Short mmCIF file of C-alpha atoms in Angstrom, two decimals:
data_model
loop_
_atom_site.label_atom_id
_atom_site.label_comp_id
_atom_site.label_asym_id
_atom_site.label_seq_id
_atom_site.Cartn_x
_atom_site.Cartn_y
_atom_site.Cartn_z
CA MET G 759 22.31 99.99 9.57
CA ASP G 760 18.74 99.13 8.68
CA GLU G 761 19.82 98.60 5.16
CA GLU G 762 22.52 96.22 6.28
CA ASN G 763 19.98 94.30 8.41
CA ARG G 764 17.59 94.06 5.50
CA MET G 765 20.35 92.63 3.35
CA ALA G 766 21.38 90.16 6.03
CA GLU G 767 17.90 88.78 6.71
CA PRO G 768 17.39 87.30 3.23
CA LEU G 769 20.82 85.79 3.52
CA ARG G 770 19.94 84.14 6.81
CA GLU G 771 16.68 82.88 5.29
CA GLU G 772 18.64 81.52 2.34
CA GLU G 773 21.05 79.87 4.72
CA LYS G 774 18.11 78.37 6.53
CA ARG G 775 16.70 77.08 3.29
CA VAL G 776 20.01 75.48 2.45
CA VAL G 777 20.24 73.88 5.84
CA ASN G 778 16.64 72.66 5.69
CA TYR G 779 17.20 71.32 2.21
CA ASN G 780 20.27 69.37 3.29
CA THR G 781 18.52 68.06 6.39
CA ASN G 782 15.54 66.79 4.39
CA TYR G 783 17.87 65.15 1.90
CA ASN G 784 19.80 63.33 4.58
CA THR G 785 16.59 62.15 6.28
CA ASN G 786 15.16 60.76 3.03
CA TYR G 787 18.45 59.04 2.26
CA ASN G 788 18.51 57.31 5.63
CA ASN G 789 14.87 56.28 5.26
CA ASN G 790 15.65 54.81 1.85
CA LYS G 791 18.51 52.83 3.34
CA LYS G 792 16.21 51.49 6.06
CA GLU G 793 13.55 50.58 3.51
CA LYS G 794 16.14 48.77 1.38
CA LYS G 795 17.40 46.82 4.41
CA SER G 796 13.85 45.88 5.42
CA GLY G 797 13.07 44.82 1.86
CA CYS G 798 16.12 42.57 1.72
CA PHE G 799 15.23 41.04 5.07
CA TYR G 800 11.64 40.28 4.01
CA ALA G 801 12.88 38.89 0.69
CA PHE G 802 15.29 36.60 2.57
CA ILE G 803 12.45 35.38 4.80
CA LEU G 804 10.24 34.70 1.78
CA VAL G 805 13.01 32.77 0.03
CA LEU G 806 13.68 30.77 3.21
CA VAL G 807 9.99 29.94 3.63
CA ALA G 808 9.75 28.95 -0.03
CA LEU G 809 12.84 26.74 0.30
CA VAL G 810 11.41 24.99 3.37
CA GLY G 811 8.14 24.50 1.50
CA VAL G 812 9.94 22.93 -1.44
CA ILE G 813 11.83 20.60 0.91
CA ILE G 814 8.59 19.54 2.64
CA ILE G 815 6.87 18.90 -0.69
CA PHE G 816 9.90 16.96 -1.97
CA CYS G 817 9.98 14.83 1.20
CA GLY G 818 6.28 14.18 0.79
CA MET G 819 6.86 13.04 -2.78
CA ILE G 820 9.64 10.73 -1.62
CA GLY G 821 7.35 9.26 1.02
CA ALA G 822 4.58 8.79 -1.51
CA VAL G 823 6.86 7.09 -4.01
CA ALA G 824 8.41 4.94 -1.28
CA SER G 825 4.97 3.87 -0.08
CA ILE G 826 3.98 2.90 -3.60
CA PHE G 827 7.02 0.70 -4.02
CA SER G 828 7.16 -0.49 -0.43
CA SER G 829 7.49 -4.23 0.20
CA ASP G 830 5.74 -3.89 3.55
CA MET G 831 2.24 -3.69 2.08
CA VAL G 832 0.18 -5.83 -0.25
CA PRO G 833 -0.18 -4.06 -3.63
CA GLU G 834 -3.54 -2.47 -4.32
CA GLU G 835 -4.51 -5.06 -6.93
CA TYR G 836 -4.46 -7.73 -4.19
CA ASN G 837 -6.52 -5.79 -1.69
CA ASP G 838 -9.83 -7.22 -2.89
CA TYR G 839 -8.77 -10.67 -4.06
CA PRO G 840 -7.80 -13.82 -2.14
CA TYR G 841 -4.20 -14.91 -2.55
CA ILE G 842 -1.56 -17.31 -1.24
CA GLY G 843 1.58 -15.75 0.21
CA LEU G 844 4.89 -17.15 -1.03
CA ILE G 845 7.87 -16.90 1.34
CA ASP G 846 11.35 -17.54 -0.07
CA ILE G 847 13.66 -19.13 2.51
CA SER G 848 16.90 -19.37 0.57
CA GLY G 849 20.34 -19.34 2.12
CA THR G 850 21.57 -19.83 5.64
CA ILE G 851 18.89 -19.09 8.22
CA GLN G 852 20.67 -16.54 10.37
CA GLU G 853 20.81 -12.89 11.27
CA SER G 854 22.21 -10.77 8.47
CA TYR G 855 25.77 -9.48 8.31
CA ASP G 856 26.49 -5.76 8.72
CA GLY G 857 25.19 -3.98 5.66
CA TYR G 858 22.98 -6.89 4.66
CA PRO G 859 20.57 -8.16 3.49
CA VAL G 860 20.65 -7.41 -0.19
CA GLU G 861 18.73 -9.04 -2.98
CA GLY G 862 19.41 -12.75 -3.20
CA THR G 863 20.31 -13.30 0.44
CA TYR G 864 18.25 -14.44 3.42
CA SER G 865 16.87 -11.71 5.67
CA HIS G 866 15.62 -13.15 8.94
CA ALA G 867 13.87 -10.01 10.22
CA TRP G 868 12.22 -9.42 6.86
CA VAL G 869 10.90 -13.01 6.65
CA LEU G 870 9.42 -12.71 10.14
CA ASP G 871 7.80 -9.39 9.22
CA SER G 872 6.39 -10.96 6.04
CA VAL G 873 4.67 -13.69 8.06
CA ASP G 874 3.13 -11.03 10.32
CA SER G 875 1.94 -9.00 7.32
CA TYR G 876 0.27 -12.03 5.75
CA ALA G 877 -1.38 -12.92 9.07
CA GLU G 878 -2.87 -9.43 9.37
CA ASP G 879 -4.31 -9.45 5.83
CA GLU G 880 -7.76 -11.02 5.63
CA TYR G 881 -7.33 -11.67 1.90
CA ASN G 882 -4.38 -13.95 2.53
CA LYS G 883 -5.63 -17.56 2.56
CA ALA G 884 -2.48 -19.68 2.94
CA LEU G 885 1.31 -19.66 2.87
CA ILE G 886 3.82 -21.46 0.65
CA LEU G 887 7.36 -21.90 1.95
CA TYR G 888 9.97 -22.23 -0.78
CA ILE G 889 12.94 -23.70 1.09
CA ASN G 890 16.44 -23.90 -0.31
CA SER G 891 18.62 -23.85 2.77
CA PRO G 892 21.45 -25.93 4.25
CA GLY G 893 20.37 -24.95 7.76
CA GLY G 894 21.24 -22.14 10.10
CA GLY G 895 21.34 -20.90 13.65
CA ILE G 896 19.33 -22.79 16.24
CA TYR G 897 17.77 -19.58 17.54
CA GLU G 898 16.71 -18.23 14.13
CA SER G 899 15.40 -21.60 12.89
CA ASP G 900 13.33 -22.11 16.02
CA GLU G 901 12.08 -18.51 15.95
CA LEU G 902 10.86 -18.84 12.36
CA TYR G 903 9.28 -22.22 13.11
CA ASN G 904 7.35 -20.75 16.05
CA LYS G 905 6.34 -17.69 14.01
CA LEU G 906 4.79 -19.97 11.38
CA MET G 907 3.03 -22.05 14.04
CA ASP G 908 1.59 -18.82 15.49
CA TYR G 909 0.37 -17.88 12.00
CA LYS G 910 -1.49 -21.18 11.71
CA GLU G 911 -2.96 -20.96 15.21
CA GLU G 912 -4.09 -17.33 14.92
CA THR G 913 -5.51 -17.49 11.39
CA GLY G 914 -6.51 -21.12 10.92
CA ARG G 915 -4.89 -21.00 7.47
CA PRO G 916 -2.73 -23.80 6.04
CA VAL G 917 1.00 -23.73 5.31
CA TYR G 918 2.62 -25.74 2.50
CA ALA G 919 6.37 -26.31 2.14
CA TYR G 920 8.33 -27.04 -1.01
CA MET G 921 11.91 -28.28 -0.73
CA ALA G 922 14.20 -27.23 -3.60
CA GLN G 923 17.87 -28.19 -3.94
CA GLU G 924 18.32 -28.66 -0.21
CA ALA G 925 16.24 -28.33 2.92
CA ALA G 926 18.61 -29.76 5.47
CA SER G 927 18.88 -29.38 9.22
CA GLY G 928 17.48 -25.90 10.01
CA GLY G 929 15.71 -25.91 6.64
CA LEU G 930 13.97 -29.16 7.62
CA TYR G 931 13.25 -27.72 11.07
CA VAL G 932 11.36 -24.78 9.52
CA ALA G 933 9.52 -27.10 7.10
CA MET G 934 8.07 -28.96 10.10
CA ALA G 935 5.65 -26.04 10.56
CA ALA G 936 3.92 -26.96 7.28
CA ASP G 937 0.73 -28.99 6.98
CA GLU G 938 2.16 -30.71 3.91
CA ILE G 939 5.78 -31.04 2.80
CA ILE G 940 6.60 -31.62 -0.87
CA ALA G 941 10.11 -32.15 -2.24
CA ASN G 942 11.77 -32.27 -5.60
CA ARG G 943 13.17 -35.68 -6.46
CA MET G 944 16.68 -34.19 -6.41
CA THR G 945 16.26 -32.58 -2.99
CA LEU G 946 18.72 -33.31 -0.19
CA THR G 947 17.13 -33.12 3.25
CA GLY G 948 17.51 -34.63 6.69
CA SER G 949 20.74 -33.77 8.54
CA ILE G 950 18.79 -33.69 11.79
CA GLY G 951 21.28 -32.60 14.40
CA VAL G 952 23.17 -29.76 16.07
CA ILE G 953 26.78 -28.72 15.72
CA MET G 954 28.93 -26.33 17.73
CA SER G 955 32.32 -25.50 16.22
CA SER G 956 35.45 -23.85 17.49
CA MET G 957 38.90 -23.30 16.03
CA ASP G 958 42.15 -23.71 17.95
CA LEU G 959 44.61 -21.13 16.62
CA THR G 960 47.19 -21.66 19.37
CA GLY G 961 49.77 -23.27 17.08
CA LEU G 962 49.38 -20.54 14.46
CA TYR G 963 49.69 -17.81 17.08
CA GLU G 964 52.87 -19.40 18.42
CA LYS G 965 54.44 -19.43 14.96
CA LEU G 966 53.49 -15.80 14.45
CA GLY G 967 54.70 -14.81 17.89
CA ILE G 968 51.22 -13.78 19.03
CA GLU G 969 50.31 -14.32 22.65
CA THR G 970 46.76 -14.04 23.96
CA ARG G 971 46.00 -13.24 27.57
CA ASP G 972 42.50 -13.74 28.96
CA ILE G 973 41.43 -12.69 32.43
CA THR G 974 38.29 -14.63 33.36
CA SER G 975 35.98 -14.87 36.34
CA GLY G 976 36.03 -18.68 36.32
CA GLU G 977 37.84 -21.63 34.77
CA ASN G 978 34.94 -22.38 32.41
CA LYS G 979 34.53 -18.84 31.09
CA ASP G 980 36.95 -19.51 28.22
CA MET G 981 36.28 -23.17 27.50
CA PHE G 982 37.54 -23.12 23.92
CA THR G 983 41.16 -22.61 24.95
CA ASP G 984 42.80 -25.88 25.99
CA MET G 985 39.40 -27.54 26.49
CA ASN G 986 39.44 -30.34 29.05
CA ASP G 987 37.08 -33.33 29.34
CA GLU G 988 34.83 -31.60 31.86
CA GLN G 989 34.38 -28.56 29.67
CA GLN G 990 33.64 -30.70 26.64
CA ALA G 991 30.99 -32.52 28.67
CA ILE G 992 29.38 -29.19 29.57
CA LEU G 993 29.09 -28.22 25.91
CA GLN G 994 27.89 -31.71 24.94
CA GLN G 995 25.05 -31.37 27.44
CA MET G 996 23.95 -28.16 25.72
CA ILE G 997 24.09 -29.82 22.29
CA ASP G 998 22.03 -32.75 23.56
CA GLU G 999 19.36 -30.39 24.86
CA TYR G 1000 19.06 -28.55 21.54
CA TYR G 1001 19.05 -31.87 19.70
CA GLY G 1002 16.15 -32.99 21.90
CA TYR G 1003 14.13 -29.95 20.82
CA PHE G 1004 14.80 -30.82 17.17
CA VAL G 1005 13.67 -34.43 17.67
CA GLU G 1006 10.55 -33.26 19.48
CA VAL G 1007 9.60 -30.87 16.66
CA VAL G 1008 9.99 -33.60 14.02
CA SER G 1009 8.10 -36.13 16.14
CA ASP G 1010 5.15 -33.79 16.75
CA SER G 1011 4.95 -32.49 13.18
CA ARG G 1012 5.17 -35.85 11.43
CA ALA G 1013 3.32 -37.88 14.08
CA LEU G 1014 6.32 -40.16 14.51
CA ASP G 1015 7.49 -41.93 17.64
CA GLU G 1016 10.28 -39.98 19.32
CA GLY G 1017 12.48 -43.06 19.64
CA TYR G 1018 12.11 -43.72 15.92
CA VAL G 1019 13.03 -40.13 15.11
CA ARG G 1020 16.20 -40.45 17.18
CA GLU G 1021 17.13 -43.59 15.23
CA ILE G 1022 16.98 -41.77 11.90
CA SER G 1023 18.46 -38.52 13.23
CA ASP G 1024 22.17 -39.23 13.37
CA GLY G 1025 23.04 -36.21 11.22
CA ARG G 1026 23.01 -37.92 7.82
CA VAL G 1027 21.32 -36.39 4.79
CA TYR G 1028 18.57 -38.15 2.86
CA THR G 1029 17.35 -38.08 -0.72
CA ALA G 1030 13.73 -37.15 -1.32
CA THR G 1031 12.84 -40.79 -1.92
CA GLN G 1032 14.46 -41.84 1.34
CA ALA G 1033 12.81 -38.99 3.23
CA LYS G 1034 9.39 -40.03 1.92
CA GLU G 1035 9.96 -43.63 2.97
CA LEU G 1036 11.01 -42.45 6.44
CA GLY G 1037 7.92 -40.26 6.79
CA LEU G 1038 9.75 -36.94 6.80
CA ILE G 1039 7.93 -35.59 3.73
CA ASP G 1040 4.58 -36.26 2.06
CA SER G 1041 5.16 -36.26 -1.70
CA ILE G 1042 7.69 -35.77 -4.49
CA MET G 1043 6.83 -33.32 -7.29
CA THR G 1044 8.30 -30.71 -9.54
CA TYR G 1045 7.72 -27.13 -8.47
CA ASP G 1046 5.12 -26.55 -11.21
CA GLU G 1047 3.26 -29.69 -10.16
CA PHE G 1048 3.37 -28.53 -6.56
CA ILE G 1049 1.89 -25.12 -7.42
CA ASP G 1050 -0.84 -26.75 -9.49
CA TYR G 1051 -1.55 -29.16 -6.61
CA VAL G 1052 -1.96 -26.34 -4.09
CA LEU G 1053 -4.11 -24.18 -6.37
CA HIS G 1054 -6.51 -27.07 -7.01
CA LYS G 1055 -7.38 -27.44 -3.36
CA SER G 1056 -11.04 -26.56 -2.91
CA GLU G 1057 -10.49 -23.65 -0.53
CA LEU G 1058 -7.72 -22.12 -2.69
CA GLN G 1059 -9.07 -22.49 -6.24
CA ASP G 1060 -9.80 -18.77 -6.61
CA CYS G 1061 -6.43 -17.64 -5.27
CA ASP G 1062 -3.43 -16.10 -6.95
CA ILE G 1063 0.09 -16.44 -5.59
CA PHE G 1064 1.81 -13.33 -4.33
CA SER G 1065 5.28 -12.84 -2.87
CA TYR G 1066 7.02 -9.85 -1.38
CA GLU G 1067 10.35 -8.82 -2.85
CA TYR G 1068 13.09 -7.57 -0.59
CA TYR G 1069 14.49 -4.15 -1.40
CA ASN G 1070 16.28 -1.50 0.60
CA ASP G 1071 13.14 0.58 0.34
CA ASP G 1072 14.23 4.18 0.03
CA PHE G 1073 13.93 6.65 -2.81
CA VAL G 1074 17.59 6.49 -3.87
CA ASN G 1075 17.58 2.70 -4.11
CA TYR G 1076 14.32 2.82 -6.06
CA ILE G 1077 15.91 5.17 -8.61
CA LEU G 1078 18.96 2.87 -8.86
CA ARG G 1079 16.71 -0.13 -9.46
CA TYR G 1080 14.69 1.85 -12.00
CA ILE G 1081 17.78 2.54 -14.11
CA GLY G 1082 18.83 -1.09 -13.86
CA PHE G 1083 21.46 -0.96 -11.13
CA LYS G 1084 21.47 -3.87 -8.69
CA SER G 1085 23.72 -4.29 -5.70
CA GLU G 1086 23.74 -8.05 -5.34
CA VAL G 1087 26.15 -9.74 -2.95
CA SER G 1088 25.93 -13.49 -2.51
CA GLU G 1089 28.86 -13.95 -0.15
CA PRO G 1090 30.17 -11.97 2.81
CA SER G 1091 33.19 -9.81 2.13
CA ALA G 1092 36.69 -10.97 2.93
CA LEU G 1093 36.69 -8.61 5.89
CA THR G 1094 33.51 -10.18 7.26
CA GLU G 1095 34.96 -13.66 6.75
CA ALA G 1096 38.06 -12.59 8.67
CA LYS G 1097 35.89 -11.28 11.49
CA ASP G 1098 34.02 -14.58 11.53
CA LEU G 1099 37.32 -16.42 11.78
CA MET G 1100 38.41 -14.33 14.74
CA ASN G 1101 35.04 -14.87 16.42
CA LYS G 1102 35.03 -18.61 15.81
CA GLY G 1103 35.63 -19.32 19.47
CA LYS G 1104 32.41 -17.62 20.49
CA LEU G 1105 29.61 -19.82 21.74
CA SER G 1106 27.12 -20.56 18.98
CA ALA G 1107 25.28 -23.65 17.81
CA GLU G 1108 23.76 -24.40 14.44
CA PHE G 1109 21.35 -26.82 12.86
CA LYS G 1110 23.72 -28.09 10.17
#
């Protein structure tokens, strides 16, 4: 019996060793799995942090590049030198269409911002307005005129206007903010007046079988449909008021009698020679002669001429410009023209 017990005890110890061995193996295996999971998790966190860091650095580079090529600031080379700011007022003076402006078109908000930027820069000594415009909205023309008058009042700096191919109606209105107005001998100007247009599409709608139904709060809410004499008189009164503002601006700017201005302001256009004889402009020169004339003024002899350029100022557009791609659109799309046609009955007046 004792002999059997002695033989059994080593066996039980061996069994224990086997069990202990298997237990230790399983424990180490589980620990290894946990360590591998933790390692993967920490690696994922490190990769995520690195990725966020790369994105932040990349965004910073984009911001730095965009600031270098931004049109909202005067380039560094002009920071310590006096200069004359050149503002290009080309095209119809109006708010931009959806998706505009692009290079080569008028941007009202950008022109206003440019005037503010020049006013805030102590190294700016004057402004030149290069005007090639047939006119524009009464609101936008008056807003730009007042912005330029504020520039003169706040800074005490002069403004000079040059009229290119045309500076008519709203273009002339804006030019009235200048201390001196110079025109090319081929310039067409004048056209002092206001126009409000509407289009009666009733006959076309009838042919197409289209019927419009308007529910209004009063008989004059939709005056462009079957306009009667009373409604036309209401609109004429508005036009006369805006026309009076135009006459007043010309009279004050050119030191002309208001009655005289009304006599010459029947809406007709004038040549540069006629405009000079009427007192609407000061001189007739080529553009090069005009620039030379301005730069030889005693207070501006040490100045260069600087102009902002309009760009959609983001990194992608900078890269496209760098490789030579330009997205220039000189006319609204057919869809925009169609929308304009449909909105023709809306109330709007223009200096045209």
